[in-house]
Amino acid sequence: MKELAILAMSVTLAGAVAMLVISTPVAFSAEKEPRFPQLKMEQLNDQQRPVAEEIMKVSSVGISGPYNPLLRSPIMADRIFKLLDYVRFNTTVPKKLNEFAILIQARIWTSQIEWYAHYPLAIKAGLAESVAADLKEGKRPASMQPDEAAVYDLCMELSTKHFVSDATFKRARELFTEQQVVDLIMVSGTYVSIAMLANAAEQGVPEGKTPPLQPLPAGR
C-alpha cells in the first residue's frame, strides 16, 4: 500500500508540472520591441556598474537574461546577486542536486534562459542526460538516484501544491541535513523569482540560439 501511495503521488506530481508548463509561453518574438532594452556596460551609471562588473565574472550570459531588467534596480540587483552567490556557489546542497533543483523551476516556469544557462552546468555536475530529458518533457524522470528523487519530490510538491507532505519531508531528511533542506528550498524559491523576472521581461536565450523548452502536449 505504501508503494502504491508513493506511485500515485509521483503520477500526480508529473501531471501537475505538465499542466503548469502547457499554459506557459515558449519563446519571445525577436521582432517585438523589448520591454527592457539590453543594457551595455558603457551605458551603466555609478550604481549599476560595480554590480555589473561582479555579474560579468560569473555569468554565462553576461548582463543579459534576468540581469538586464534586474540592473534597473541596482541596489536590489546587488542584494540578489549576493544571494545567488550563496545559493549557487556556497550552498550545502551538492552541485548536481542544486542544479537539478534549478532546472525543475526552469521547466515549471518555461524559463528559457534558466534552462539554457543551467542545463550544461547540471550535466557537467553529474546529472544524467536521461534525467534532464525526462524533466524537459514534463515527465517524472525514470532513472533518478534516491537523492535526486528526494529533490524532485520536494521541489515539485512545493511548486505545485504549495506544501510538503510528511512522507516527502521525511525522505528528504533521511538523505539531507536540516541546513541542506533549507538551502534546497531557498535555491528553488530564488530561481522562481529569477524566472518570474525573466518571463515578465520577455528575456529569452541569446540571439541566434534556439529556445530549449517547448510546450508539452495536453495530458502529459
Coordinates of N, CA and C in Angstrom, one line a residue:
M1 N 0.8 -1.2 0.0 CA 0.0 0.0 0.0 C 0.9 1.3 0.0
K2 N 2.0 1.2 0.8 CA 2.8 2.4 0.8 C 3.4 2.7 -0.5
E3 N 3.8 1.6 -1.2 CA 4.4 1.8 -2.6 C 3.4 2.4 -3.5
L4 N 2.1 1.9 -3.4 CA 1.1 2.4 -4.3 C 0.8 3.9 -4.0
A5 N 0.9 4.3 -2.8 CA 0.7 5.7 -2.4 C 1.8 6.6 -3.0
I6 N 3.0 6.1 -2.9 CA 4.1 6.9 -3.4 C 4.0 7.0 -4.9
L7 N 3.6 5.9 -5.6 CA 3.4 5.9 -7.1 C 2.4 6.9 -7.5
A8 N 1.2 6.9 -6.7 CA 0.1 7.8 -7.0 C 0.6 9.2 -6.9
M9 N 1.3 9.5 -5.8 CA 1.8 10.9 -5.6 C 2.7 11.3 -6.8
S10 N 3.6 10.4 -7.3 CA 4.5 10.7 -8.3 C 3.8 11.0 -9.6
V11 N 2.7 10.2 -9.9 CA 1.9 10.5 -11.1 C 1.2 11.8 -11.0
T12 N 0.7 12.1 -9.8 CA 0.1 13.4 -9.6 C 1.0 14.6 -9.8
L13 N 2.3 14.4 -9.3 CA 3.2 15.5 -9.5 C 3.6 15.7 -11.0
A14 N 3.8 14.6 -11.7 CA 4.1 14.7 -13.1 C 3.0 15.4 -13.9
G15 N 1.8 15.0 -13.5 CA 0.7 15.7 -14.2 C 0.6 17.1 -13.9
A16 N 0.9 17.5 -12.6 CA 0.9 18.9 -12.2 C 1.9 19.7 -13.0
V17 N 3.1 19.2 -13.1 CA 4.1 20.0 -13.9 C 3.7 20.2 -15.3
A18 N 3.1 19.1 -15.9 CA 2.6 19.2 -17.3 C 1.6 20.3 -17.4
M19 N 0.6 20.4 -16.5 CA -0.4 21.4 -16.6 C 0.1 22.8 -16.4
L20 N 1.2 22.9 -15.6 CA 1.8 24.2 -15.5 C 2.5 24.7 -16.7
V21 N 3.3 23.8 -17.3 CA 4.1 24.3 -18.4 C 3.3 24.4 -19.7
I22 N 2.2 23.7 -19.9 CA 1.4 23.8 -21.1 C 0.9 25.2 -21.3
S23 N 0.6 25.9 -20.2 CA 0.0 27.3 -20.4 C 1.0 28.4 -20.4
T24 N 2.3 28.0 -20.4 CA 3.4 29.0 -20.3 C 3.9 29.3 -21.7
P25 N 4.2 30.5 -22.1 CA 4.8 30.8 -23.4 C 6.2 30.2 -23.5
V26 N 6.5 29.8 -24.8 CA 7.7 29.1 -25.1 C 8.9 30.1 -25.4
A27 N 8.6 31.0 -26.3 CA 9.6 31.9 -26.8 C 9.1 33.3 -27.0
F28 N 10.0 34.2 -27.0 CA 9.5 35.6 -27.1 C 9.9 36.1 -28.5
S29 N 9.1 36.9 -29.1 CA 9.3 37.3 -30.5 C 10.5 38.3 -30.6
A30 N 11.4 38.0 -31.5 CA 12.5 38.9 -31.7 C 12.1 40.2 -32.4
E31 N 11.0 40.2 -33.0 CA 10.5 41.4 -33.7 C 9.8 42.4 -32.8
K32 N 9.4 41.9 -31.7 CA 8.7 42.8 -30.8 C 9.7 43.8 -30.0
E33 N 9.2 45.0 -29.8 CA 10.0 45.9 -29.0 C 10.3 45.4 -27.7
P34 N 11.6 45.3 -27.2 CA 11.9 44.7 -25.9 C 11.3 45.5 -24.8
R35 N 10.8 44.9 -23.8 CA 10.3 45.6 -22.6 C 11.4 46.3 -21.9
F36 N 12.5 45.7 -21.8 CA 13.7 46.3 -21.2 C 14.8 46.2 -22.2
P37 N 15.1 47.2 -23.0 CA 16.2 47.2 -23.9 C 17.5 46.7 -23.3
Q38 N 18.3 46.0 -24.0 CA 19.5 45.4 -23.4 C 20.5 46.5 -23.1
L39 N 20.9 46.5 -21.8 CA 21.9 47.4 -21.3 C 23.3 47.1 -21.8
K40 N 24.1 48.1 -22.0 CA 25.5 47.8 -22.3 C 26.4 48.4 -21.2
M41 N 27.5 47.9 -21.0 CA 28.4 48.3 -19.9 C 28.6 49.8 -19.9
E42 N 28.8 50.4 -21.1 CA 29.1 51.8 -21.2 C 27.9 52.7 -20.9
Q43 N 26.7 52.1 -20.8 CA 25.5 52.9 -20.5 C 25.2 52.9 -19.0
L44 N 25.9 52.1 -18.2 CA 25.6 52.0 -16.8 C 26.0 53.2 -16.0
N45 N 25.2 53.5 -15.0 CA 25.6 54.6 -14.1 C 26.5 54.0 -12.9
D46 N 26.8 54.9 -12.0 CA 27.8 54.6 -11.0 C 27.2 53.6 -10.0
Q47 N 25.9 53.4 -9.9 CA 25.4 52.4 -9.0 C 25.3 51.0 -9.7
Q48 N 25.0 51.1 -11.0 CA 24.9 49.8 -11.8 C 26.2 49.2 -12.1
R49 N 27.2 50.0 -12.4 CA 28.5 49.5 -13.0 C 29.2 48.5 -12.0
P50 N 29.3 48.8 -10.7 CA 30.0 47.8 -9.9 C 29.3 46.5 -9.8
V51 N 28.0 46.5 -9.8 CA 27.2 45.3 -9.7 C 27.4 44.5 -11.0
A52 N 27.3 45.2 -12.1 CA 27.5 44.5 -13.5 C 28.9 43.9 -13.6
E53 N 29.9 44.6 -13.1 CA 31.2 44.0 -13.2 C 31.4 42.7 -12.4
E54 N 30.7 42.6 -11.3 CA 30.7 41.4 -10.5 C 29.9 40.3 -11.2
I55 N 28.8 40.7 -11.8 CA 28.0 39.7 -12.6 C 28.8 39.1 -13.7
M56 N 29.5 40.0 -14.4 CA 30.3 39.6 -15.6 C 31.4 38.5 -15.2
K57 N 31.8 38.4 -14.0 CA 32.8 37.5 -13.6 C 32.3 36.0 -13.5
V58 N 31.0 35.9 -13.4 CA 30.4 34.5 -13.2 C 29.3 34.2 -14.2
S59 N 28.7 35.2 -14.9 CA 27.5 34.9 -15.7 C 27.9 34.4 -17.1
S60 N 27.2 33.3 -17.5 CA 27.5 32.7 -18.8 C 26.7 33.6 -19.9
V61 N 25.8 34.5 -19.5 CA 25.1 35.3 -20.4 C 25.4 36.8 -20.2
G62 N 26.5 37.1 -19.5 CA 26.9 38.4 -19.3 C 25.8 39.2 -18.5
I63 N 25.5 40.4 -18.9 CA 24.4 41.1 -18.2 C 23.1 41.1 -19.0
S64 N 23.0 40.0 -19.8 CA 21.7 39.8 -20.4 C 20.8 38.9 -19.5
G65 N 19.8 38.3 -20.1 CA 19.0 37.4 -19.3 C 18.3 38.2 -18.2
P66 N 18.1 37.6 -17.0 CA 17.4 38.3 -15.9 C 18.2 39.5 -15.4
Y67 N 19.5 39.5 -15.6 CA 20.3 40.5 -15.1 C 20.0 41.9 -15.8
N68 N 19.6 41.8 -17.0 CA 19.3 43.0 -17.8 C 18.1 43.8 -17.1
P69 N 17.0 43.2 -16.8 CA 16.0 44.0 -16.0 C 16.4 44.3 -14.6
L70 N 17.1 43.3 -14.0 CA 17.4 43.5 -12.6 C 18.3 44.7 -12.3
L71 N 19.2 45.0 -13.3 CA 20.1 46.1 -13.1 C 19.4 47.5 -13.1
R72 N 18.1 47.5 -13.6 CA 17.3 48.7 -13.5 C 17.1 49.1 -12.0
S73 N 17.2 48.1 -11.1 CA 17.1 48.4 -9.7 C 18.5 48.0 -9.0
P74 N 19.5 48.8 -9.1 CA 20.8 48.4 -8.8 C 21.1 47.9 -7.4
I75 N 20.4 48.5 -6.4 CA 20.5 48.0 -5.0 C 19.9 46.6 -4.9
M76 N 18.8 46.5 -5.5 CA 18.2 45.1 -5.5 C 19.1 44.1 -6.2
A77 N 19.6 44.6 -7.4 CA 20.5 43.7 -8.2 C 21.7 43.2 -7.3
D78 N 22.2 44.2 -6.6 CA 23.4 43.8 -5.7 C 23.0 42.8 -4.7
R79 N 21.9 43.0 -4.1 CA 21.5 42.0 -3.0 C 21.1 40.7 -3.5
I80 N 20.4 40.7 -4.7 CA 20.0 39.4 -5.3 C 21.3 38.7 -5.8
F81 N 22.2 39.4 -6.3 CA 23.4 38.8 -6.8 C 24.2 38.1 -5.7
K82 N 24.2 38.8 -4.5 CA 24.9 38.2 -3.3 C 24.1 36.9 -2.9
L83 N 22.8 37.0 -3.0 CA 22.0 35.8 -2.6 C 22.3 34.6 -3.6
L84 N 22.4 35.0 -4.9 CA 22.7 34.0 -5.9 C 24.1 33.4 -5.7
D85 N 25.0 34.3 -5.2 CA 26.4 33.8 -4.9 C 26.3 32.7 -3.9
Y86 N 25.5 32.8 -2.9 CA 25.3 31.7 -1.9 C 24.6 30.5 -2.5
V87 N 23.5 30.7 -3.1 CA 22.7 29.5 -3.5 C 23.3 28.8 -4.6
R88 N 24.2 29.4 -5.3 CA 24.9 28.7 -6.4 C 26.3 28.2 -6.1
F89 N 27.0 28.9 -5.3 CA 28.4 28.6 -5.1 C 28.8 28.2 -3.7
N90 N 28.0 28.6 -2.7 CA 28.4 28.3 -1.3 C 27.3 27.5 -0.6
T91 N 26.3 27.0 -1.3 CA 25.3 26.2 -0.7 C 25.8 24.9 -0.1
T92 N 25.1 24.3 0.8 CA 25.5 23.0 1.3 C 24.9 21.9 0.5
V93 N 24.1 22.2 -0.5 CA 23.5 21.2 -1.4 C 24.5 20.8 -2.4
P94 N 24.7 19.5 -2.7 CA 25.7 19.1 -3.7 C 25.4 19.7 -5.0
K95 N 26.4 20.0 -5.8 CA 26.3 20.8 -7.1 C 25.2 20.2 -8.0
K96 N 25.3 18.9 -8.2 CA 24.4 18.2 -9.1 C 23.0 18.4 -8.7
L97 N 22.7 18.2 -7.4 CA 21.3 18.4 -6.9 C 20.9 19.8 -6.9
N98 N 21.8 20.7 -6.7 CA 21.4 22.1 -6.7 C 21.0 22.6 -8.1
E99 N 21.8 22.1 -9.1 CA 21.5 22.5 -10.5 C 20.2 21.8 -10.9
F100 N 20.0 20.6 -10.5 CA 18.7 19.8 -10.8 C 17.5 20.6 -10.2
A101 N 17.6 21.2 -9.0 CA 16.6 22.0 -8.5 C 16.3 23.2 -9.3
I102 N 17.3 23.8 -9.8 CA 17.2 25.0 -10.7 C 16.5 24.6 -12.0
L103 N 16.9 23.5 -12.6 CA 16.2 23.0 -13.8 C 14.8 22.7 -13.6
I104 N 14.4 22.2 -12.4 CA 13.0 21.9 -12.1 C 12.2 23.2 -12.2
Q105 N 12.7 24.3 -11.6 CA 12.0 25.6 -11.7 C 12.0 26.1 -13.1
A106 N 13.1 25.9 -13.8 CA 13.1 26.4 -15.2 C 12.1 25.7 -16.1
R107 N 11.8 24.4 -15.8 CA 10.8 23.7 -16.6 C 9.4 24.1 -16.2
I108 N 9.2 24.2 -14.9 CA 7.8 24.6 -14.4 C 7.5 26.0 -15.0
W109 N 8.4 26.9 -15.0 CA 8.1 28.3 -15.5 C 8.4 28.5 -16.9
T110 N 8.9 27.4 -17.6 CA 9.3 27.5 -19.0 C 10.2 28.7 -19.2
S111 N 11.2 28.8 -18.3 CA 12.2 29.8 -18.3 C 13.3 29.4 -19.2
Q112 N 13.3 29.9 -20.5 CA 14.2 29.5 -21.5 C 15.6 29.8 -21.0
I113 N 15.9 31.0 -20.5 CA 17.2 31.4 -20.1 C 17.7 30.6 -19.0
E114 N 16.9 30.3 -18.0 CA 17.3 29.4 -16.9 C 17.8 28.1 -17.4
W115 N 17.0 27.4 -18.3 CA 17.3 26.1 -18.8 C 18.6 26.2 -19.6
Y116 N 18.7 27.2 -20.5 CA 19.8 27.4 -21.4 C 21.1 27.6 -20.5
A117 N 21.0 28.3 -19.5 CA 22.2 28.6 -18.7 C 22.6 27.4 -17.8
H118 N 21.6 26.7 -17.2 CA 21.9 25.7 -16.2 C 21.9 24.3 -16.6
Y119 N 21.3 24.0 -17.8 CA 21.4 22.6 -18.3 C 22.9 22.1 -18.4
P120 N 23.7 22.9 -19.1 CA 25.1 22.4 -19.2 C 25.8 22.2 -17.9
L121 N 25.5 23.1 -16.9 CA 26.1 23.1 -15.6 C 25.6 21.8 -14.8
A122 N 24.3 21.5 -15.0 CA 23.8 20.3 -14.4 C 24.4 19.0 -14.9
I123 N 24.6 18.9 -16.2 CA 25.2 17.8 -16.9 C 26.6 17.7 -16.4
K124 N 27.3 18.8 -16.4 CA 28.8 18.8 -16.0 C 28.9 18.3 -14.6
A125 N 27.9 18.7 -13.7 CA 28.0 18.3 -12.3 C 27.6 16.8 -12.1
G126 N 27.1 16.1 -13.1 CA 26.8 14.7 -13.0 C 25.4 14.3 -13.1
L127 N 24.5 15.2 -13.4 CA 23.1 14.8 -13.7 C 23.0 14.1 -15.0
A128 N 22.4 12.9 -15.0 CA 22.3 12.1 -16.2 C 21.4 12.9 -17.2
E129 N 21.9 12.8 -18.5 CA 21.1 13.4 -19.6 C 19.7 12.9 -19.7
S130 N 19.6 11.6 -19.3 CA 18.2 11.0 -19.4 C 17.3 11.6 -18.4
V131 N 17.8 11.9 -17.2 CA 17.0 12.6 -16.2 C 16.6 14.0 -16.7
A132 N 17.5 14.7 -17.2 CA 17.2 16.1 -17.7 C 16.2 16.0 -18.9
A133 N 16.4 15.0 -19.7 CA 15.5 14.8 -20.9 C 14.1 14.5 -20.5
D134 N 13.9 13.7 -19.5 CA 12.5 13.4 -19.0 C 11.9 14.6 -18.4
L135 N 12.7 15.4 -17.6 CA 12.2 16.6 -16.9 C 11.8 17.6 -18.0
K136 N 12.6 17.7 -19.1 CA 12.3 18.6 -20.1 C 11.0 18.3 -20.8
E137 N 10.6 17.1 -20.9 CA 9.4 16.6 -21.5 C 8.2 16.7 -20.5
G138 N 8.5 17.1 -19.3 CA 7.4 17.2 -18.3 C 7.1 15.9 -17.6
K139 N 8.0 14.9 -17.7 CA 7.8 13.6 -17.1 C 8.6 13.6 -15.7
R140 N 8.1 12.7 -14.8 CA 8.9 12.4 -13.7 C 10.0 11.5 -14.1
P141 N 11.3 12.0 -14.0 CA 12.4 11.2 -14.5 C 12.4 9.8 -14.0
A142 N 12.6 8.8 -15.0 CA 12.5 7.4 -14.6 C 13.7 6.8 -14.0
S143 N 14.9 7.4 -14.2 CA 16.1 6.8 -13.7 C 16.8 7.6 -12.6
M144 N 16.1 8.3 -11.8 CA 16.7 9.1 -10.8 C 17.3 8.3 -9.7
Q145 N 18.4 8.8 -9.1 CA 19.0 8.2 -7.9 C 18.1 8.6 -6.7
P146 N 18.2 7.9 -5.6 CA 17.4 8.3 -4.4 C 17.5 9.8 -4.0
D147 N 18.7 10.3 -4.0 CA 18.8 11.7 -3.6 C 18.2 12.7 -4.7
E148 N 18.2 12.3 -5.9 CA 17.6 13.1 -7.0 C 16.1 13.0 -6.9
A149 N 15.6 11.8 -6.6 CA 14.1 11.7 -6.4 C 13.6 12.5 -5.2
A150 N 14.4 12.5 -4.1 CA 14.0 13.3 -3.0 C 14.0 14.8 -3.3
V151 N 14.9 15.3 -4.1 CA 14.9 16.7 -4.5 C 13.7 17.0 -5.4
Y152 N 13.5 16.1 -6.4 CA 12.4 16.3 -7.3 C 11.0 16.3 -6.6
D153 N 10.8 15.4 -5.7 CA 9.5 15.4 -5.0 C 9.3 16.6 -4.1
L154 N 10.4 17.0 -3.4 CA 10.3 18.2 -2.5 C 10.0 19.4 -3.3
C155 N 10.8 19.6 -4.4 CA 10.6 20.8 -5.2 C 9.2 20.8 -5.9
M156 N 8.8 19.7 -6.4 CA 7.6 19.6 -7.1 C 6.4 19.8 -6.2
E157 N 6.4 19.2 -5.0 CA 5.3 19.5 -4.1 C 5.2 20.9 -3.7
L158 N 6.3 21.5 -3.4 CA 6.3 22.9 -3.0 C 5.8 23.8 -4.2
S159 N 6.2 23.5 -5.4 CA 5.8 24.3 -6.5 C 4.4 24.1 -7.0
T160 N 3.9 22.9 -6.9 CA 2.6 22.6 -7.5 C 1.4 22.5 -6.4
K161 N 1.8 22.1 -5.2 CA 0.8 22.0 -4.1 C 1.0 23.1 -3.0
H162 N 2.1 23.7 -3.0 CA 2.4 24.8 -2.1 C 2.5 24.3 -0.6
F163 N 2.9 23.0 -0.5 CA 3.2 22.4 0.8 C 4.0 21.2 0.6
V164 N 4.6 20.7 1.7 CA 5.4 19.4 1.6 C 4.8 18.4 2.5
S165 N 4.4 17.2 2.0 CA 3.8 16.2 2.8 C 4.8 15.6 3.8
D166 N 4.3 15.0 4.9 CA 5.2 14.4 5.9 C 6.1 13.3 5.3
A167 N 5.5 12.6 4.3 CA 6.3 11.5 3.7 C 7.5 12.0 2.9
T168 N 7.2 13.1 2.1 CA 8.2 13.7 1.3 C 9.3 14.4 2.2
F169 N 8.9 15.0 3.2 CA 9.8 15.7 4.1 C 10.7 14.6 4.8
K170 N 10.1 13.6 5.2 CA 10.8 12.5 5.9 C 11.9 11.9 5.0
R171 N 11.6 11.7 3.7 CA 12.5 11.1 2.8 C 13.7 12.1 2.6
A172 N 13.4 13.4 2.5 CA 14.4 14.4 2.3 C 15.4 14.4 3.6
R173 N 14.8 14.3 4.7 CA 15.6 14.4 6.0 C 16.4 13.1 6.2
E174 N 16.0 12.0 5.6 CA 16.8 10.8 5.7 C 18.1 10.9 4.8
L175 N 18.1 11.8 3.9 CA 19.2 12.0 3.0 C 20.0 13.2 3.2
F176 N 19.3 14.3 3.7 CA 19.9 15.6 3.8 C 19.9 16.1 5.2
T177 N 20.8 17.0 5.5 CA 20.8 17.7 6.8 C 19.7 18.8 6.8
E178 N 19.4 19.3 8.0 CA 18.4 20.4 8.1 C 18.8 21.6 7.2
Q179 N 20.1 21.9 7.3 CA 20.6 23.0 6.5 C 20.5 22.8 5.0
Q180 N 20.8 21.6 4.6 CA 20.6 21.2 3.2 C 19.2 21.4 2.7
V181 N 18.3 20.9 3.6 CA 16.8 21.1 3.2 C 16.5 22.5 3.0
V182 N 16.9 23.4 4.0 CA 16.6 24.8 3.9 C 17.3 25.4 2.7
D183 N 18.5 25.0 2.4 CA 19.2 25.6 1.2 C 18.5 25.1 -0.1
L184 N 18.0 23.9 -0.1 CA 17.3 23.4 -1.3 C 16.0 24.2 -1.5
I185 N 15.3 24.4 -0.4 CA 14.1 25.2 -0.6 C 14.4 26.6 -1.1
M186 N 15.4 27.2 -0.5 CA 15.8 28.6 -0.9 C 16.3 28.8 -2.3
V187 N 17.1 27.8 -2.8 CA 17.5 27.9 -4.2 C 16.3 27.8 -5.1
S188 N 15.4 26.9 -4.7 CA 14.1 26.8 -5.6 C 13.4 28.1 -5.6
G189 N 13.2 28.7 -4.4 CA 12.4 30.0 -4.4 C 13.2 31.1 -5.1
T190 N 14.5 31.1 -5.0 CA 15.3 32.2 -5.6 C 15.1 32.1 -7.1
Y191 N 15.1 30.9 -7.7 CA 15.0 30.7 -9.1 C 13.6 30.8 -9.6
V192 N 12.6 30.7 -8.7 CA 11.3 31.1 -9.1 C 11.2 32.6 -9.4
S193 N 11.9 33.4 -8.5 CA 11.9 34.8 -8.6 C 12.6 35.2 -9.9
I194 N 13.8 34.6 -10.2 CA 14.5 34.9 -11.4 C 13.7 34.5 -12.6
A195 N 13.0 33.4 -12.6 CA 12.2 33.0 -13.7 C 11.0 34.0 -13.9
M196 N 10.4 34.4 -12.8 CA 9.3 35.4 -12.9 C 9.8 36.7 -13.6
L197 N 11.0 37.2 -13.2 CA 11.6 38.4 -13.7 C 11.9 38.2 -15.2
A198 N 12.5 37.1 -15.6 CA 12.9 36.9 -17.0 C 11.7 36.8 -17.8
N199 N 10.7 36.0 -17.4 CA 9.5 35.9 -18.2 C 8.7 37.2 -18.3
A200 N 8.6 37.9 -17.2 CA 7.8 39.2 -17.3 C 8.6 40.2 -18.2
A201 N 9.9 40.1 -18.2 CA 10.7 41.0 -19.1 C 10.8 40.4 -20.5
E202 N 10.3 39.2 -20.8 CA 10.4 38.5 -22.0 C 11.9 38.4 -22.5
Q203 N 12.7 38.0 -21.5 CA 14.1 37.7 -21.7 C 14.3 36.3 -22.1
G204 N 14.6 36.1 -23.4 CA 14.8 34.7 -23.9 C 16.3 34.4 -23.9
V205 N 16.7 33.4 -24.8 CA 18.0 33.0 -24.9 C 18.8 34.0 -25.8
P206 N 20.1 33.9 -25.7 CA 20.9 34.9 -26.5 C 20.6 34.8 -28.0
E207 N 20.8 35.9 -28.7 CA 20.4 36.0 -30.1 C 21.1 34.9 -30.9
G208 N 20.4 34.2 -31.8 CA 21.0 33.2 -32.6 C 20.9 31.8 -32.0
K209 N 20.4 31.7 -30.7 CA 20.3 30.4 -30.1 C 18.8 30.0 -30.1
T210 N 18.6 28.7 -30.1 CA 17.2 28.2 -30.2 C 16.7 28.0 -28.8
P211 N 15.5 28.5 -28.5 CA 14.9 28.3 -27.1 C 14.8 26.8 -26.9
P212 N 15.3 26.3 -25.7 CA 15.4 24.8 -25.5 C 14.1 24.2 -25.1
L213 N 13.2 24.9 -24.5 CA 11.9 24.4 -24.0 C 10.8 24.6 -24.9
Q214 N 9.9 23.5 -25.1 CA 8.7 23.6 -25.9 C 7.5 23.3 -25.0
P215 N 6.3 23.8 -25.4 CA 5.1 23.4 -24.6 C 4.9 21.9 -24.7
L216 N 4.3 21.4 -23.6 CA 4.1 20.0 -23.6 C 2.7 19.6 -24.1
P217 N 2.6 18.5 -24.8 CA 1.3 18.1 -25.3 C 0.2 17.9 -24.1
A218 N -1.0 18.2 -24.4 CA -2.0 18.1 -23.4 C -2.1 16.7 -22.9
G219 N -2.3 16.6 -21.6 CA -2.4 15.3 -21.0 C -1.1 14.7 -20.5
R220 N 0.1 15.4 -20.8 CA 1.4 14.9 -20.4 C 1.8 15.6 -19.1

